Coordinates of C-alpha atoms in Angstrom, one line a residue:
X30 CA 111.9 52.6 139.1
X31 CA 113.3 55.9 137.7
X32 CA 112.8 57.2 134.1
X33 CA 114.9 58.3 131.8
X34 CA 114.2 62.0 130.0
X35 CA 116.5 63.7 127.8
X36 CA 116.4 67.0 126.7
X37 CA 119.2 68.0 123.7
X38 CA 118.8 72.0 123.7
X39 CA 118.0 74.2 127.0
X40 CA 117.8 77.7 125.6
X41 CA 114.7 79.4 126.5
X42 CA 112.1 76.8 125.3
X43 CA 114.2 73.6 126.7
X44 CA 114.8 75.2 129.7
X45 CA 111.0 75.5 130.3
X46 CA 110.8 72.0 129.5
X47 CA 113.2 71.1 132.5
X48 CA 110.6 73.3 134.5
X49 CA 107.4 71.5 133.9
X50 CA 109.7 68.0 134.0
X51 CA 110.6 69.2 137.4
X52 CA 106.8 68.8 138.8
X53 CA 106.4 65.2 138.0
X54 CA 105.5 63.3 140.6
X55 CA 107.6 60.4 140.4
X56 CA 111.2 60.3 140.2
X57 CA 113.2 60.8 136.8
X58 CA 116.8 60.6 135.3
X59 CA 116.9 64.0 133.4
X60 CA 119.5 64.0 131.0
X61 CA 120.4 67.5 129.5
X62 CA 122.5 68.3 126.8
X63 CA 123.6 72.1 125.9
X64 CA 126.5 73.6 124.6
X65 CA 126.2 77.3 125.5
X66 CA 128.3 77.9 128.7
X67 CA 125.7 80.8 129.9
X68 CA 122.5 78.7 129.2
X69 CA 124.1 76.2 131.5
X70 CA 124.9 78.6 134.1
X71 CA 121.4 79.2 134.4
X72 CA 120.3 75.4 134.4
X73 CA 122.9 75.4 137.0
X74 CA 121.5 77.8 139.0
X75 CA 117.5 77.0 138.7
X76 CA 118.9 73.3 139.8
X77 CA 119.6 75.0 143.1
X78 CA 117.1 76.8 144.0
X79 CA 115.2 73.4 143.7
X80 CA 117.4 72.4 146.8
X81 CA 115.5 69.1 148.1
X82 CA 111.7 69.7 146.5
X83 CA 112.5 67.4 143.8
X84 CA 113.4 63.6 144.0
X85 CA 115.4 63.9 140.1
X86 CA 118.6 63.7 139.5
X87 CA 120.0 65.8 136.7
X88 CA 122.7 65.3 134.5
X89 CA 124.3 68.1 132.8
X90 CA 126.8 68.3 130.0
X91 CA 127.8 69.4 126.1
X92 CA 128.5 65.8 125.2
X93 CA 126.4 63.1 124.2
X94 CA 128.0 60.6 125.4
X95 CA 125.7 61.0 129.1
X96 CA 122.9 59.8 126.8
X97 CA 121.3 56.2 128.5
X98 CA 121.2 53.8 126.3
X99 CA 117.6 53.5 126.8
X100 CA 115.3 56.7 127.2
X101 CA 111.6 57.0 128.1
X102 CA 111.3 60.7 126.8
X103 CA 113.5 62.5 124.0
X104 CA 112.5 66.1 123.6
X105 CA 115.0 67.8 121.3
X106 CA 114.6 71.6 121.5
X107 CA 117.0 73.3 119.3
X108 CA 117.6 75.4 116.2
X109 CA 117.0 74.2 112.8
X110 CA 120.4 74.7 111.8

């Protein structure tokens, strides 16, 4: 059965969340949220280059409404502000 992981914030220290998410062994939902066009870009991009090493599925957007009800793992990696 899959997991559910979300991350709210991939600049540079969410993103290398995602990374060490990426090497778990068994299979997760990874929900990301971020709201910066070029950070997502590069999410995009590092999802990629993944090709078929990883049994995840990702889920990328700037609205919360992707959110599971239900969530194994909550990292929120953002700005004070």
């Amino acid at each position: 059965m899959r997991k559910n992981v979300s991350i709210i914030g991939l600049g540079n220290l969410g993103f290398r969340y995602l990374q060490g998410i990426t090497k778990c062994t068994f299979p997760l939902n990874i929900y990301a949220i971020e709201i910066n066009e070029e950070n997502i870009k590069k999410i995009k991009s590092y999802w990629k280059t993944l090709n078929n090493k990883v049994q995840h599925i990702l889920y990328l957007s700037n609205d919360f409404k992707i959110l599971p009800k239900f969530t194994n793992l909550v990292i929120i990696s953002t700005t004070s502000d």
